[in-house]
Amino acid sequence: MAPAQDPNSVGGGAKRDEATLKVPSKDPKKKDDKKEDDLSEEDLQLKQNLELYVERAQDPNPELQKAALESMRQDIRASTSSMTSVPKPLKFLRPHYGTLKEFHVKMAESDLKKMLADILSVLALTMSAEGERESLNYRLTGSEGDIGSWGHEYVRNLAGEIAEEYTMRQGEESSIDDLMKLVQQIVAFHMKHNAETEAVDLLMDVEDLDLLLEHVDSTNFRRTCNYLTSAAKYLPGPDDMLVLDIAYMIYIKFSEYPNALQIALFLGNMQYVKQVFTSCTDLLKKKQFCYMISRHGITFELDSEMVANDDDKEMLQDIVNNTKLSEGYLTLARDIEVMEAKTPEDIYKAHLLDGRASSGPSVDSARQNLAATFVNAFVNAGFGQDKLMTVPSDSTSGSAGNWLFKNKEHGKTSAAASLGMILLWDVDSGLAQLDKYFHSNENPIIAGALLGVGIVNCGIKNDCDPALALLAEYIGKEDSSVRIGAIMGLGIAYAGSQNDQIRSSLSPILADAKAPLDVIAFAALSLGMIYVGSCNEEVAQSIIFALMDRSEAELGEALTRFLPLGLGLLYLGKQESVEATAEVSKTFNEKIRKYCDMTLLSCAYAGTGNVLKVQDLLAQCGEHLEKGDIHQGPAVLGLAMVAMSEELGLDMEIRSLERVLQYGEQNIRRAVPLALGLLCISNPKVTVMDTLSRLSHDTDSEVAMAAIISLGLIGAGTNNARIAGMLRNLSSYYYKDASLLFCVRIAQGLVHMGKGLLTLSPFHSERLLLSPTALAGIVTLLHACLDMKSIILGKYHYVLYFLVLAMQPRMMLTVDENLKPISVPVRVGQAVDVVGQAGRPKTITGFQTHSTPVLLAAGERAELATEKYIPLSPILEGFVILKENPDYREE
Amino acid sequence: MPTVSVKWQKKVFDGIEIDISLPPYVFKAQLYDLTGVPPERQKIMVKGGLLKDDGDWSAIGVKDGQKLMMMGTADEIVKAPEKAIVFSEDLPEEALATNLGYSAGLVNLGNTCYMNSTVQCLKSVPELKSALSNYSLAGRSNDVDQTSHMLTVATRELFGELDRSVNAVSPSQFWMVLRKKYPQFSQLHNGIHMQQDAEECWTQLLYTLSQSLKAPTSSEDPDAVKALFGVNLLSRLHCQESGEESSEKESVYSLKCHISHEVNHLHEGLKHGLKGELEKNSPALDRTALYLKESLIDSLPRYLTVQFVRFFWKRETNQKAKILRKVDYPLELDIFDLCSPDLKKKLEAPRQKLRDEEGKKLGLTSAKSGSKDSDVKMTDAEGSSNGSGESSTVNQNEGASSEKETHMTGIYDLVAVLTHKGRSADSGHYVAWVKQESGKWIQYDDDNPSMQREEDITKLSGGGDWHMAYIIMYKARFVSM
């Protein structure tokens, strides 16, 4: 945690002024002699002077002593401005350090002794041996005068020694009061001199961050908090939480509520979120908070304490409930002019391929039509129109359901559900369009309609709870496909809501001995989604019992993996809270025990960057196992889940996965592409793209399939031309293999998801916050991809729709005070890490100026290019409310 | 009586009064008036539950000003189309084959790629196929021996099987018969069958077929194979020592493209191949003398086969060595200047006609419709030539000379390439590249057919270790007059 800046430049500046003031009074020539090399006349004189002072300091006459010490101090102070070379006075005093030390011991207690101690403390800066901490010791016996007067380097040195001393005293359990006093001084000094990072470092070393609150002021709290939040990523628990707590308090102290809210969300502390609302009085700002909460995808109920006025409350709740998301998204789409619906053929672009794939068979292939269904759903997601499903019904030919019937059996489920995807977030029209399928006489279609209702309501809450009302009665139906449709729909619509009513209707299924395995698996999964990250005991219990009740044969089924996964999702990101459940999982049948272990571990530490857990998981991947063990798959995914939170760990993980790929067994190799896909989701890094492209031609078709899907994931919603080209070539390469071609098509659909307006990244707000529901959706899909053949290529392809949980517009939409979209110029560029940087560094580089709404790619940041408005949130993502700048003057 | 507002699609109906003494069905009827959605299609959502027709309002506890949500449309309910949709996954394999647009590959039975590629190339000749299908099991004439008959039947069977199947066909029966007829193909090396020269296989197979396909009934020109592939050469022999001159006629199945250092292009190779020296007894000198032989083409075949003479016997290594030299060949071959003067004369008019038509196609004539017409004609012409393959074989040799509708032009289009990859004829790998009727090129690498681009076909001209053309086959372009 070394600070990136050299604080001397600023801290020393003040000192130099002091020096120039004092030096001439003593010896007018002294200033000049620094410029001369070697022992010039001036130097010689200085040396002689100093020697004289040393001698006189030992003089019995206190007057002389005092004068000598005073002069010595002046000389030293005049020169401690920089440490690029040892200052001359210190250099000349080196030989006398021992003498002075001895003399100091002999001296009687007096002001003079303290004065000498001060000087010795400074001299120790260069003289004392490593680990002696003499500088600190003399400082503590010294006069306790202004610490800054000795220059910045001295303070830094002291801080270092304090940290050492502190650790030692902690070991001995001796008092630290004297140290803390010094710490107070140093922190005050640092905070005043733009060295917030060092102050924070020192306070972290002495474990007393609370002190910071007293010293931050309106000029430095931003930099301080910035440093705190980014340092938190690298701290072991529970320190990280502590650090963020402090950051939160500082933000609250300075009424910087949006940032405070961000941290509150990061901590998952609803109390804090509430506090933000109660402390803030500005209604407009509260609206902005609501937008931020809605982006995070958590369920949040406002109460009268937070907003007094009922009408206001209703309006704010509407924002939290995401009811305006569809509108905003369509505004963006209209602005970018991509409203025109696209067909799967527009995405495949087969005409760009020469010869090979263009000869499509004249008969419909169910598998390819299913792929087209998904592509159509992903590409037109949220636009409310497409060219397959929503074409106006023609009564004569009955073409409304035409495409639906071009899908076979369970394919119709996905086809009907795709309507939900196309009308994503638009509950009113979505329900109207899905209605007709409820009355179908084919079970797969009804199942699809149910699932579609769930998808339409994904992330949207409504007072009437239409999804619950419609789906609840289908949970207990006879046909298992209908049941799964309803259960999965509920899981998607109510992810993260912790809705008790749903729990009471889903839990009995888990305990039902007669229920088929697939119904149980999806019930466990949906419960996991609804209670994601809640650590809910009762849900955990029912899933655990369900797992224990499964027979040996059932445990071998591909779908059984959803049970441990559902359990894991309950503890998503909750770290230690998982331990009790992890103990229980050790009693499971050995077929599932390890799988469950790995899933729990990886979910609990997802997004924490915990290095120890990464090592644990890597160790698991290092083993070479007998055939049939499947737990290494989730272990590899776990690596990515744990490490995905911050950039350094992420890059490191990508490199170590390369090793895993080389040395791992086949079941590990199959999971590696998926892990890469998760690490770079919606963030097409070229290196990862190349690795995946290589793997997509792997001899093991499962590795190839996973790599192809992952290519889709890393390019999801980016329209990345390079990936699109790769996939096009793959489609001709695999034109004969229906399964691989299906994967290629899905990946093509993902890359063009929402015609390039969407992202799957669970991170938002400048990569600080991790949306738990989004991660849950992605992880579920990846676990399903671990056994591609039986799940996605089998009859459970609709698990692909779990991705809807992570789909969010990657937009920056500015709205005015009445929440109507307005267009303002913004600069969009690559984000620069400015934590700990001196001055006011630029936050973006290589920017272009656009007018809102704009799209933000991974790693990009926006800033307003006009002074006319003030954004209410410092993070320009999603919906941002702009306020007119009262000080703005037209030029 | 509480008043509620009901949200339906994007509309909100405010101030609807509910008579809580009456069952909810009455309320639904109220909504029917407003929305036109029949009550049985209405789904009314009240705080996480559906309103039942016979429910009790008091149990639901509707409050004044509450918002309800209604779902339902008067839309027609989707019905499955009357005609069930057929998916390719449901189809039997045979039906799939016709969908694919090209036929199946052949399984390699152990160094049989030379045979596989030969079969694939020859199969691309529809006239040969139809001639074979006319060949009857019983109708074996006496001058055809038993093994030739068997080989002919096996060929017919194999072609048929290839057209029907989706998956690769195993040519074991054919191979057995081939080895019976030509024992040289059963040579073993280390217990496995040796790689053979595809050219030998090609020649032998064609020879057998030409023998057995001589229609016993027809008298004019019974040899169907000869009609398709045969080239008549008019040769002039000239002895420099004695100044003697003689001429002779011969018929060959393929032209040879000799490769020397001057030869960079097929055309040069062909010219080179038509000139030769031979030692022959000279009646004038009464001893063997060196004769120069110059040949010219006297009649054109429907399918012109060209063999690149890439292999020669290298005494030092005791094997057939290969010339790797790059020899370009065109997709469209004009052999006019290799023809005899008589033939040239015959070709002139059709060629002029062809040029005119092409000129039209290129838009030299202004009228759009005109070019379209000629397009149609062209395809017609081709269609008729394909369709009438059978009948025209009867007196095909006169195809160019007789005043029929279609005429030879001396211009040929590339339809099949048999390539070799490797350093000697008895090793390496043979692959067939065949143009389909759809105009697409398919590479038949044993059991694995794959699509290819046309520009890649011309890249098989040698000069490296890639596949290089060994035998190529051109199809004559006709023009109707």
Short mmCIF file of C-alpha atoms in Angstrom, two decimals, chain A residues 563-743:
data_model
loop_
_atom_site.label_atom_id
_atom_site.label_comp_id
_atom_site.label_asym_id
_atom_site.label_seq_id
_atom_site.Cartn_x
_atom_site.Cartn_y
_atom_site.Cartn_z
CA LEU A 563 -29.63 -28.52 -5.37
CA PRO A 564 -26.16 -27.68 -4.01
CA LEU A 565 -26.17 -24.61 -6.20
CA GLY A 566 -29.46 -23.42 -4.72
CA LEU A 567 -27.94 -23.95 -1.32
CA GLY A 568 -24.80 -22.06 -2.30
CA LEU A 569 -26.74 -19.09 -3.65
CA LEU A 570 -28.24 -18.57 -0.20
CA TYR A 571 -24.77 -17.68 1.00
CA LEU A 572 -23.62 -15.74 -2.05
CA GLY A 573 -20.85 -13.42 -0.92
CA LYS A 574 -21.57 -14.00 2.75
CA GLN A 575 -18.19 -15.52 3.56
CA GLU A 576 -18.01 -17.12 7.05
CA SER A 577 -21.78 -17.41 7.39
CA VAL A 578 -21.58 -20.49 5.22
CA GLU A 579 -19.51 -22.50 7.66
CA ALA A 580 -22.31 -24.19 9.57
CA THR A 581 -23.92 -25.37 6.33
CA ALA A 582 -20.57 -26.42 4.94
CA GLU A 583 -20.16 -28.67 7.98
CA VAL A 584 -23.52 -30.26 7.29
CA SER A 585 -22.59 -30.86 3.68
CA LYS A 586 -19.75 -33.09 4.86
CA THR A 587 -22.37 -35.65 5.90
CA PHE A 588 -23.86 -35.95 2.43
CA ASN A 589 -23.53 -38.93 0.19
CA GLU A 590 -20.03 -38.93 -1.22
CA LYS A 591 -21.33 -38.59 -4.76
CA ILE A 592 -22.47 -35.07 -4.10
CA ARG A 593 -20.43 -34.15 -1.03
CA LYS A 594 -17.45 -32.62 -2.74
CA TYR A 595 -19.54 -30.96 -5.39
CA CYS A 596 -21.59 -29.37 -2.65
CA ASP A 597 -18.45 -28.35 -0.76
CA MET A 598 -16.96 -26.61 -3.75
CA THR A 599 -20.21 -24.90 -4.68
CA LEU A 600 -20.74 -23.59 -1.17
CA LEU A 601 -17.19 -22.37 -0.86
CA SER A 602 -17.17 -20.65 -4.23
CA CYS A 603 -20.55 -18.99 -3.71
CA ALA A 604 -19.81 -17.81 -0.20
CA TYR A 605 -16.60 -16.11 -1.23
CA ALA A 606 -17.80 -14.91 -4.62
CA GLY A 607 -16.59 -11.43 -5.40
CA THR A 608 -14.43 -11.15 -2.29
CA GLY A 609 -11.06 -11.65 -3.92
CA ASN A 610 -10.06 -13.78 -0.96
CA VAL A 611 -6.63 -15.10 -1.85
CA LEU A 612 -6.71 -17.95 0.64
CA LYS A 613 -9.87 -19.33 -0.88
CA VAL A 614 -8.38 -19.05 -4.35
CA GLN A 615 -5.51 -21.18 -3.11
CA ASP A 616 -7.89 -23.71 -1.59
CA LEU A 617 -9.72 -24.03 -4.86
CA LEU A 618 -6.53 -24.22 -6.89
CA ALA A 619 -5.38 -27.06 -4.68
CA GLN A 620 -8.58 -28.90 -5.52
CA CYS A 621 -7.93 -28.43 -9.22
CA GLY A 622 -4.42 -29.75 -8.83
CA GLU A 623 -5.57 -33.23 -7.95
CA HIS A 624 -5.75 -35.87 -10.62
CA LEU A 625 -8.85 -37.84 -9.94
CA GLU A 626 -10.46 -41.05 -10.95
CA LYS A 627 -13.06 -40.71 -13.61
CA GLY A 628 -16.56 -39.78 -12.57
CA ASP A 629 -15.76 -37.13 -10.01
CA ILE A 630 -17.36 -33.88 -11.05
CA HIS A 631 -16.52 -31.51 -8.24
CA GLN A 632 -13.54 -29.95 -9.96
CA GLY A 633 -15.84 -28.18 -12.39
CA PRO A 634 -17.40 -25.98 -9.72
CA ALA A 635 -13.96 -25.54 -8.18
CA VAL A 636 -12.69 -23.98 -11.40
CA LEU A 637 -15.78 -21.81 -11.66
CA GLY A 638 -15.20 -20.92 -8.02
CA LEU A 639 -11.75 -19.61 -8.85
CA ALA A 640 -13.32 -17.15 -11.21
CA MET A 641 -16.14 -16.26 -8.85
CA VAL A 642 -13.81 -15.45 -5.98
CA ALA A 643 -11.27 -13.57 -8.05
CA MET A 644 -13.57 -11.61 -10.33
CA SER A 645 -14.01 -8.59 -8.08
CA GLU A 646 -10.90 -6.55 -8.67
CA GLU A 647 -8.63 -6.04 -11.63
CA LEU A 648 -5.32 -7.30 -10.30
CA GLY A 649 -6.72 -10.53 -8.94
CA LEU A 650 -8.64 -10.97 -12.15
CA ASP A 651 -5.56 -10.71 -14.34
CA MET A 652 -3.72 -13.05 -12.05
CA GLU A 653 -6.56 -15.53 -12.25
CA ILE A 654 -6.57 -15.47 -16.04
CA ARG A 655 -2.90 -16.40 -15.97
CA SER A 656 -3.30 -19.18 -13.45
CA LEU A 657 -6.22 -20.61 -15.40
CA GLU A 658 -3.84 -21.02 -18.31
CA ARG A 659 -1.77 -23.32 -16.10
CA VAL A 660 -4.82 -25.20 -14.92
CA LEU A 661 -5.71 -25.69 -18.55
CA GLN A 662 -2.35 -27.20 -19.33
CA TYR A 663 -2.07 -29.56 -16.42
CA GLY A 664 -5.68 -30.30 -15.55
CA GLU A 665 -7.71 -33.35 -16.38
CA GLN A 666 -10.47 -33.30 -18.92
CA ASN A 667 -13.22 -32.32 -16.49
CA ILE A 668 -11.16 -29.31 -15.45
CA ARG A 669 -10.40 -28.30 -19.00
CA ARG A 670 -14.11 -28.24 -19.70
CA ALA A 671 -14.70 -25.74 -16.92
CA VAL A 672 -11.79 -23.42 -17.70
CA PRO A 673 -13.42 -21.68 -20.69
CA LEU A 674 -16.50 -21.06 -18.58
CA ALA A 675 -14.38 -19.58 -15.80
CA LEU A 676 -12.71 -17.30 -18.34
CA GLY A 677 -16.14 -16.34 -19.60
CA LEU A 678 -17.18 -15.34 -16.11
CA LEU A 679 -14.02 -13.36 -15.43
CA CYS A 680 -14.42 -11.24 -18.53
CA ILE A 681 -18.16 -11.23 -18.89
CA SER A 682 -19.25 -8.53 -21.35
CA ASN A 683 -15.64 -7.42 -21.42
CA PRO A 684 -13.96 -8.81 -24.53
CA LYS A 685 -10.31 -8.80 -23.57
CA VAL A 686 -8.21 -9.71 -26.55
CA THR A 687 -6.00 -12.22 -24.75
CA VAL A 688 -8.96 -14.10 -23.36
CA MET A 689 -10.64 -13.95 -26.73
CA ASP A 690 -7.62 -15.62 -28.31
CA THR A 691 -7.47 -18.32 -25.68
CA LEU A 692 -11.13 -19.08 -26.14
CA SER A 693 -10.81 -19.02 -29.89
CA ARG A 694 -8.07 -21.62 -29.62
CA LEU A 695 -10.17 -23.75 -27.29
CA SER A 696 -13.17 -23.51 -29.56
CA HIS A 697 -11.35 -25.85 -31.94
CA ASP A 698 -10.41 -28.28 -29.19
CA THR A 699 -10.62 -31.96 -29.97
CA ASP A 700 -12.83 -32.49 -26.94
CA SER A 701 -16.20 -31.27 -28.14
CA GLU A 702 -17.31 -30.31 -24.63
CA VAL A 703 -14.32 -28.03 -24.22
CA ALA A 704 -15.11 -26.55 -27.61
CA MET A 705 -18.76 -26.01 -26.69
CA ALA A 706 -17.86 -24.35 -23.40
CA ALA A 707 -15.35 -22.13 -25.18
CA ILE A 708 -17.92 -21.12 -27.77
CA ILE A 709 -20.53 -20.23 -25.16
CA SER A 710 -17.86 -18.31 -23.29
CA LEU A 711 -16.95 -16.37 -26.42
CA GLY A 712 -20.58 -15.32 -26.38
CA LEU A 713 -20.37 -14.38 -22.72
CA ILE A 714 -17.28 -12.23 -22.95
CA GLY A 715 -18.75 -10.45 -25.95
CA ALA A 716 -22.27 -10.32 -24.56
CA GLY A 717 -24.02 -7.16 -25.63
CA THR A 718 -20.93 -5.61 -27.19
CA ASN A 719 -21.49 -6.34 -30.90
CA ASN A 720 -17.76 -7.02 -30.91
CA ALA A 721 -16.84 -7.45 -34.56
CA ARG A 722 -13.90 -9.71 -33.89
CA ILE A 723 -15.88 -12.18 -31.84
CA ALA A 724 -18.72 -11.99 -34.33
CA GLY A 725 -16.24 -12.88 -37.08
CA MET A 726 -14.80 -15.74 -35.09
CA LEU A 727 -18.24 -17.15 -34.43
CA ARG A 728 -19.21 -16.81 -38.06
CA ASN A 729 -16.20 -18.84 -39.04
CA LEU A 730 -16.99 -21.36 -36.34
CA SER A 731 -20.49 -21.69 -37.71
CA SER A 732 -19.08 -22.80 -41.03
CA TYR A 733 -16.44 -24.93 -39.37
CA TYR A 734 -19.06 -26.80 -37.35
CA TYR A 735 -21.86 -26.67 -39.89
CA LYS A 736 -22.26 -30.41 -39.76
CA ASP A 737 -22.27 -30.82 -36.00
CA ALA A 738 -25.72 -29.82 -34.82
CA SER A 739 -24.76 -29.52 -31.14
CA LEU A 740 -21.74 -27.34 -31.69
CA LEU A 741 -23.60 -25.28 -34.24
CA PHE A 742 -26.33 -24.73 -31.67
CA CYS A 743 -23.73 -23.40 -29.24
#
